[in-house]
mmCIF file of C-alpha atoms in Angstrom:
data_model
loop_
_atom_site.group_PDB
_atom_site.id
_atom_site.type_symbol
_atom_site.label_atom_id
_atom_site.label_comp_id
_atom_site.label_asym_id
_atom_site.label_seq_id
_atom_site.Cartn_x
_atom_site.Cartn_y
_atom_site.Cartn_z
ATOM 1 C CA UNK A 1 -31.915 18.128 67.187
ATOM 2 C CA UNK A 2 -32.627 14.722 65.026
ATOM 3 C CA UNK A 3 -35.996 15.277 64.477
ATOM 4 C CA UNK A 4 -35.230 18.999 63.248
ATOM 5 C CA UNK A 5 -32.567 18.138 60.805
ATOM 6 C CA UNK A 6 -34.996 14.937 59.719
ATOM 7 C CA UNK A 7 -37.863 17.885 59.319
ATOM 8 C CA UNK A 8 -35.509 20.145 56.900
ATOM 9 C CA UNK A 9 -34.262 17.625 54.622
ATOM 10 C CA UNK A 10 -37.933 16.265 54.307
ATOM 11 C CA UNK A 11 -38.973 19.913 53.251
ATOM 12 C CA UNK A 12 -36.015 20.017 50.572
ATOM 13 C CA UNK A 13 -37.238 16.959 49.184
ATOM 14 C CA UNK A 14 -40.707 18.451 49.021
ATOM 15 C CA UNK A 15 -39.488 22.083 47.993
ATOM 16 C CA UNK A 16 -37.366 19.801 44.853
ATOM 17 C CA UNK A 17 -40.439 18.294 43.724
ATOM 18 C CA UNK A 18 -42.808 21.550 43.996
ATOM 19 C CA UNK A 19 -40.116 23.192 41.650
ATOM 20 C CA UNK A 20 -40.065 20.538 39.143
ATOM 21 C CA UNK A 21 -43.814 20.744 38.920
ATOM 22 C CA UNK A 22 -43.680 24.279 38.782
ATOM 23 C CA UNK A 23 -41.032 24.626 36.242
ATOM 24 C CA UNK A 24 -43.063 21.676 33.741
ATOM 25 C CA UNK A 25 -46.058 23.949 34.060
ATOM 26 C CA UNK A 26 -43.898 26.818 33.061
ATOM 27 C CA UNK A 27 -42.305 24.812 29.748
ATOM 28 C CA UNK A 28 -45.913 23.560 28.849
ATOM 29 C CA UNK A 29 -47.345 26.721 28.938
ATOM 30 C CA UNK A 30 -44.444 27.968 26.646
ATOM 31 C CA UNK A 31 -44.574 25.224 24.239
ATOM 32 C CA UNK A 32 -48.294 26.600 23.481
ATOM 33 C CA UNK A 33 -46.319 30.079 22.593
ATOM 34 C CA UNK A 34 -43.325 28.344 20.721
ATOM 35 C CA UNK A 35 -46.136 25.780 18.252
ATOM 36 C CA UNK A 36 -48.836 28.667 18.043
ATOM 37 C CA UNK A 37 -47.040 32.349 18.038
ATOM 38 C CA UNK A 38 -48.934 34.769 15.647
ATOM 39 C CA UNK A 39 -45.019 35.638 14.020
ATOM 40 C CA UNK A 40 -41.139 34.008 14.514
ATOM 41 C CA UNK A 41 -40.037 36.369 16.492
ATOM 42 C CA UNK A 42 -42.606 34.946 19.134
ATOM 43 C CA UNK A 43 -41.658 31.464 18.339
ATOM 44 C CA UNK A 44 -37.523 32.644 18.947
ATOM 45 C CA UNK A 45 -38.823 34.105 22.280
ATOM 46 C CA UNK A 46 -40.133 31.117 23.590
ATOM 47 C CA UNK A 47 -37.343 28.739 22.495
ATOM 48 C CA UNK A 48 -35.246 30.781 24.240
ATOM 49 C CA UNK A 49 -37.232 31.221 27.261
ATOM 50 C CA UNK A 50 -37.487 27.013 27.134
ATOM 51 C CA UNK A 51 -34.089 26.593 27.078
ATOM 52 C CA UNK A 52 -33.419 29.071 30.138
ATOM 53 C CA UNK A 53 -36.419 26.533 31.918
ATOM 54 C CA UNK A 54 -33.878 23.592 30.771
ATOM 55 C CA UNK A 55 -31.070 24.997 33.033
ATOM 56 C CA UNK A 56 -33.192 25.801 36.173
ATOM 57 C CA UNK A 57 -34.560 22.270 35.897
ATOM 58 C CA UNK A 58 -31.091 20.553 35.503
ATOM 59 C CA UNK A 59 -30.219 22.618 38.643
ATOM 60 C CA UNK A 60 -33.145 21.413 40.695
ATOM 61 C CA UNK A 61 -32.913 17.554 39.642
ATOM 62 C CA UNK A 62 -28.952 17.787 40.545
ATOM 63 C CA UNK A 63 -30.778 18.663 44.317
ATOM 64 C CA UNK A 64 -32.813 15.636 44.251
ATOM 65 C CA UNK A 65 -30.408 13.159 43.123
ATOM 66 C CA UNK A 66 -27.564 14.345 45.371
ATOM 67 C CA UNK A 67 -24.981 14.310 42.742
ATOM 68 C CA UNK A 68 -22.565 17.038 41.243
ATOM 69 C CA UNK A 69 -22.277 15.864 37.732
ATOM 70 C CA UNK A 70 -24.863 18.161 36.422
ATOM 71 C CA UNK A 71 -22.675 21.572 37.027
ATOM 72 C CA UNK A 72 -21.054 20.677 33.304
ATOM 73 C CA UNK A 73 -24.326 20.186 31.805
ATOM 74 C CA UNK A 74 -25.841 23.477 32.844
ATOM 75 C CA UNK A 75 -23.007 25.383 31.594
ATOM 76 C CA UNK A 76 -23.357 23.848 28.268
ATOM 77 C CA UNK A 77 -26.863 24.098 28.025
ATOM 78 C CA UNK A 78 -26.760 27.842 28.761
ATOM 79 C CA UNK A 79 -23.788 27.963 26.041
ATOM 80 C CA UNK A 80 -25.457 26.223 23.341
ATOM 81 C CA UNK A 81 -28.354 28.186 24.024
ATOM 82 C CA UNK A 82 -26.759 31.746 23.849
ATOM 83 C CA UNK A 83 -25.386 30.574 20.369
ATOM 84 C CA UNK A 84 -28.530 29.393 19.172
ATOM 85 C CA UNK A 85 -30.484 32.515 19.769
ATOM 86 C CA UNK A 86 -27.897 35.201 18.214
ATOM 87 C CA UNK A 87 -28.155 32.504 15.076
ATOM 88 C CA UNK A 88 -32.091 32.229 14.903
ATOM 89 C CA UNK A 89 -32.217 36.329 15.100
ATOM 90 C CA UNK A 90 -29.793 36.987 12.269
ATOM 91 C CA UNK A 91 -31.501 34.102 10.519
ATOM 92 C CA UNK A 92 -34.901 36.183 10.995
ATOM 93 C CA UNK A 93 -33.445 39.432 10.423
ATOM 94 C CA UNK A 94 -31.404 39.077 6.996
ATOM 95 C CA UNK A 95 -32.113 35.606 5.537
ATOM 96 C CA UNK A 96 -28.736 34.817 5.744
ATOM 97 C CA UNK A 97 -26.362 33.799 9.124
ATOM 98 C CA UNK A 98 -23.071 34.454 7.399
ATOM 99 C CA UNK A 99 -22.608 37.478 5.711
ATOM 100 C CA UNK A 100 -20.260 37.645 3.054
ATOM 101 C CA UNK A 101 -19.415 41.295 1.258
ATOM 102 C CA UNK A 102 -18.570 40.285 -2.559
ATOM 103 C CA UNK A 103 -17.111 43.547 -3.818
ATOM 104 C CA UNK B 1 -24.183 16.376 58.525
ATOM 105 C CA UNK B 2 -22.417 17.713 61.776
ATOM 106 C CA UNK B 3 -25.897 18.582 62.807
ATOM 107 C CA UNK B 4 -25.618 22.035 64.369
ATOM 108 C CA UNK B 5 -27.914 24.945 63.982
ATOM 109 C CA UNK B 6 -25.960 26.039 60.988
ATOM 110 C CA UNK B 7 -27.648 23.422 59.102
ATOM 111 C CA UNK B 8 -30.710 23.995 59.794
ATOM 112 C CA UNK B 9 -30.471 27.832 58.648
ATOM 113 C CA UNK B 10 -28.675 26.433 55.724
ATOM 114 C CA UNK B 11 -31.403 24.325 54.677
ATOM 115 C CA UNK B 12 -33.757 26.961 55.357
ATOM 116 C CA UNK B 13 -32.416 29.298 52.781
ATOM 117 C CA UNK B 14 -31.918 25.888 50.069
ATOM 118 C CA UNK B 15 -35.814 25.927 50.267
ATOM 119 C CA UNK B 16 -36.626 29.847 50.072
ATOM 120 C CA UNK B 17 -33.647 30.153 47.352
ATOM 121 C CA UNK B 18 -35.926 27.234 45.497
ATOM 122 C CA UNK B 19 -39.656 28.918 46.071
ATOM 123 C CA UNK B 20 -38.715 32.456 45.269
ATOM 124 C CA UNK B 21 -36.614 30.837 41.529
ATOM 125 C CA UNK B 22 -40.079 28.810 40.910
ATOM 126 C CA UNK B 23 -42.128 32.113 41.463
ATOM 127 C CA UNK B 24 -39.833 33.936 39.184
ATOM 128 C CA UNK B 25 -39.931 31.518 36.390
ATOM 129 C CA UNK B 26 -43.582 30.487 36.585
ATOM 130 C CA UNK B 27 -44.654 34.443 36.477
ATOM 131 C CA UNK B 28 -42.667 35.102 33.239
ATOM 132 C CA UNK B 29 -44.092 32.130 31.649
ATOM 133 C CA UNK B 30 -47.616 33.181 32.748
ATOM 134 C CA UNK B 31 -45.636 37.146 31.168
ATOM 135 C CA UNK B 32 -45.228 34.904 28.063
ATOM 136 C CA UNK B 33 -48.291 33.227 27.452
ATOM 137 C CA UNK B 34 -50.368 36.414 28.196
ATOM 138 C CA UNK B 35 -48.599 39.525 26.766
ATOM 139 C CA UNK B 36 -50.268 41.013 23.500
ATOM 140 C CA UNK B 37 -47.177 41.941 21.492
ATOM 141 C CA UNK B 38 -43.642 40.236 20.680
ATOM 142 C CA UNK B 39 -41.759 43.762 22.220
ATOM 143 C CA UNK B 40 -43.851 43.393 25.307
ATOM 144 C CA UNK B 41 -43.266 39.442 25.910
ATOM 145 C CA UNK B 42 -39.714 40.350 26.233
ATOM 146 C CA UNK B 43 -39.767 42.018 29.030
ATOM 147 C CA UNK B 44 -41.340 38.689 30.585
ATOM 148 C CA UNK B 45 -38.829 35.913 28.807
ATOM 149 C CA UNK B 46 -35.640 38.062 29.617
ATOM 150 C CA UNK B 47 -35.977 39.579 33.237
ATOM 151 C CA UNK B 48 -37.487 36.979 35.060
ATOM 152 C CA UNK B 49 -36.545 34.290 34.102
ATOM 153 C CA UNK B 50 -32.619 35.348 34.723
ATOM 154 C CA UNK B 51 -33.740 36.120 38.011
ATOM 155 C CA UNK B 52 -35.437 32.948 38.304
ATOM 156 C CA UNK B 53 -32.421 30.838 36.910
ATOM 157 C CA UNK B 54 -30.059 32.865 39.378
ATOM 158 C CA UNK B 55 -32.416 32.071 42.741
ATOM 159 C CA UNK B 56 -32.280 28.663 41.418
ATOM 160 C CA UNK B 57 -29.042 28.274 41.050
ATOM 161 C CA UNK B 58 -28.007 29.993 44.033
ATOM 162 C CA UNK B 59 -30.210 27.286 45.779
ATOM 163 C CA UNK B 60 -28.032 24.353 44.484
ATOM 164 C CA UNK B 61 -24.862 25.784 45.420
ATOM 165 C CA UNK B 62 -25.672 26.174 48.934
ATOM 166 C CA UNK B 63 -27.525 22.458 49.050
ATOM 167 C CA UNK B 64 -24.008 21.096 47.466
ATOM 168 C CA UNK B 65 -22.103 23.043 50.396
ATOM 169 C CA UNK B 66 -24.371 21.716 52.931
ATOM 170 C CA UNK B 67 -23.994 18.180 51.765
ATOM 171 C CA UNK B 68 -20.817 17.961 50.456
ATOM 172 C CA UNK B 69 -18.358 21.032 51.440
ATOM 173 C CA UNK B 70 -17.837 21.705 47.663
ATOM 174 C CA UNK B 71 -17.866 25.490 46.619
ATOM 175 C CA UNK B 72 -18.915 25.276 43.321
ATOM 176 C CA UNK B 73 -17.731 28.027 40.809
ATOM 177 C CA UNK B 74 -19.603 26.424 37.783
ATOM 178 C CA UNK B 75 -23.211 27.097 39.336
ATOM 179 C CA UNK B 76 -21.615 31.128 40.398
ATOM 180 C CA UNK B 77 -20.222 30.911 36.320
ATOM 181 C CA UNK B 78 -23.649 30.118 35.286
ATOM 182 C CA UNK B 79 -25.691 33.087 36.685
ATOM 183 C CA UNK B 80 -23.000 35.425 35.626
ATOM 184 C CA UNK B 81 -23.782 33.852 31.921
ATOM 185 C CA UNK B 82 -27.298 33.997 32.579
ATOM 186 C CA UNK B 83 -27.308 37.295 33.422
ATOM 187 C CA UNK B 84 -24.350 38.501 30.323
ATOM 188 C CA UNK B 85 -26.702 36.863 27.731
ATOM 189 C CA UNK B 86 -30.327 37.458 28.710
ATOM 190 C CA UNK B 87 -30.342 41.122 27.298
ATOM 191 C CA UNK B 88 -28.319 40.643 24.452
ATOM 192 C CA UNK B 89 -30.298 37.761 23.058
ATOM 193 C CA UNK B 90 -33.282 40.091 23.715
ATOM 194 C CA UNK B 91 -32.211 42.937 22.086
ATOM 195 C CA UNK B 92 -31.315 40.798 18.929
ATOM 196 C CA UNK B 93 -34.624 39.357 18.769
ATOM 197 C CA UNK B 94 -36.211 42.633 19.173
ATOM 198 C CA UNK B 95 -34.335 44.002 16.309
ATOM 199 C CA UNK B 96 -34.626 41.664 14.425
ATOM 200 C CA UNK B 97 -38.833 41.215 14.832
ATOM 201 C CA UNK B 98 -38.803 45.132 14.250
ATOM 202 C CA UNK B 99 -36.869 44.899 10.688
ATOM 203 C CA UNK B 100 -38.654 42.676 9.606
ATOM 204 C CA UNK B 101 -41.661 44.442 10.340
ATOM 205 C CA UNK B 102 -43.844 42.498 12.956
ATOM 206 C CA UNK B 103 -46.354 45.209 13.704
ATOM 207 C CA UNK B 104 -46.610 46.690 17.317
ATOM 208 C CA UNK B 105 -50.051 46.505 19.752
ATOM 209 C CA UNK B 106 -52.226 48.559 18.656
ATOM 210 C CA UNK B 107 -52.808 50.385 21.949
ATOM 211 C CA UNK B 108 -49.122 51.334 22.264
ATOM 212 C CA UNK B 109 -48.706 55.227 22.008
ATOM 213 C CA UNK B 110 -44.772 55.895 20.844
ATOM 214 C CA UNK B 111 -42.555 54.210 18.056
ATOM 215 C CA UNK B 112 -39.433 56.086 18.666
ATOM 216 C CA UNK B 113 -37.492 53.787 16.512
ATOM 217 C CA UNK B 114 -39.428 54.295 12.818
ATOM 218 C CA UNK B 115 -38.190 57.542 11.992
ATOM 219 C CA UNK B 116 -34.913 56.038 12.626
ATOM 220 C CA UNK B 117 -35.321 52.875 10.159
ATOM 221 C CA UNK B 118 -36.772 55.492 7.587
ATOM 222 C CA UNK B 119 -33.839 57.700 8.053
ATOM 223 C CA UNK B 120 -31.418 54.551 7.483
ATOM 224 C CA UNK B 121 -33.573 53.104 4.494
ATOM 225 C CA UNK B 122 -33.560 56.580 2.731
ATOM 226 C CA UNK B 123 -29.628 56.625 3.328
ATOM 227 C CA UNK B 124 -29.306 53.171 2.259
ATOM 228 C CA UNK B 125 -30.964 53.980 -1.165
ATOM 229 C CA UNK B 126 -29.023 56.714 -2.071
#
C-alpha cells in the first residue's frame, strides 16, 4: 500500500512537469503567430490564446509547489484578460475604445 | 494521506485530468500556428483551449482535495469564466477582423455576412 501511494505521487510529479513542457511549447509556438501574423486580428488571437496558456500554467505550477495561493491569481489573470480582448477588438474595429455621440 | 484506495483513484484521475488539458491546449496551438485564415484560427484559439483550461483546472481542484481537504470554488469560478468569455471574445475579434476588411482564404466557398455589411453601409449612407 506504501509503495503504491509512493508510485502515484511520483507520476503527479512527472505528469506536472510533462504539462509545463507541453504548455511552453504551446506559448512558443504562439508567440511565432502573435510577432509574425499576416494582419491584427491574428496578432489579437494569439494574445488571447497566450493569456488563456497563462492560466492553465498557473494552475499546473500551484500542483507542483503544493500551495493554494495561486487560486487568486488565476482568477485575475482570466479577468484582466477578458477585459483586454473586448478593448483590443473595439480598438481594431473603430479606432476608438470609447465612443462618444457629440450631437 | 489516510492512504486508502480512494487515493490512489484520486490521483489517478489528477494525472488523466492533467494529460487530456495538455492535449487540448497543445492541439489548438498546433490549430493556431497552422490554420490559413484569421476566421478559421478561431475555431482553434477559442474551443480548445477552454476545454483545455477546464481539464486543467479540474485537475488542480481534485490534487488540492486530495492533499489538503479544501473544496475550492475559485478553480470551479474559473472554468465557468473560461467558458462565459471564450466565445464572446471570439466573436468580437471576428467582427471586428471582418469590418475592417481582412480578406477570407481563398478556397472558402460562402460569405454569408457581405451582403449584410453592404446592406448596412448603403443604409448608413443614406
Amino acid at each position: 500500500m506504501e509503495q503504491v501511494l509512493a508510485f502515484t505521487s511520483s507520476l503527479i510529479e512527472i505528469t506536472t512537469v510533462l504539462s509545463i513542457m507541453g504548455i511552453s511549447i504551446s506559448i512558443i509556438m504562439l508567440l511565432y503567430r502573435a510577432i509574425a501574423g499576416p494582419t491584427n486580428p491574428d496578432r489579437a488571437v494569439a494574445l488571447d490564446t497566450i493569456g488563456i496558456n497563462l492560466m492553465a500554467l498557473a494552475g499546473v505550477i500551484a500542483i507542483l509547489l503544493v500551495t493554494t495561493k495561486f487560486n487568486d491569481v488565476i482568477l485575475l489573470i482570466g479577468i484582466l484578460l477578458f477585459i483586454g480582448t473586448v478593448a483590443l477588438a473595439k480598438f481594431l474595429e473603430k479606432g476608438v475604445i470609447i465612443e462618444r455621440d457629440v450631437d | 494521506m489516510s492512504g486508502t484506495w480512494i487515493d490512489v483513484v484520486l490521483d489517478l484521475v489528477i494525472c488523466l485530468s492533467l494529460l487530456i488539458g495538455t492535449f487540448f491546449i497543445l492541439s489548438g496551438s498546433i490549430g493556431i500556428l497552422r490554420f490559413p485564415d484569421v476566421y478559421a484560427r478561431l475555431h482553434a484559439a477559442t474551443k480548445s483551449s477552454t476545454l483545455g483550461v477546464a481539464g486543467i483546472m479540474i485537475g488542480a481542484f481534485f490534487y488540492l482535495y486530495a492533499e489538503y481537504d479544501i473544496v475550492s470554488g475559485k478553480l470551479l469560478l474559473a472554468i465557468v469564466f473560461a467558458l462565459l468569455t471564450a466565445p464572446v471574445s471570439g466573436h468580437m475579434i471576428a467582427r471586428a477582423a471582418y469590418r475592417s476588411g481582412v480578406p477570407l482564404w481563398e478556397k472558402s466557398v460562402k460569405d454569408d455576412y457581405y451582403a449584410e455589411v453592404q446592406h448596412k453601409r448603403q443604409k448608413q449612407k443614406q
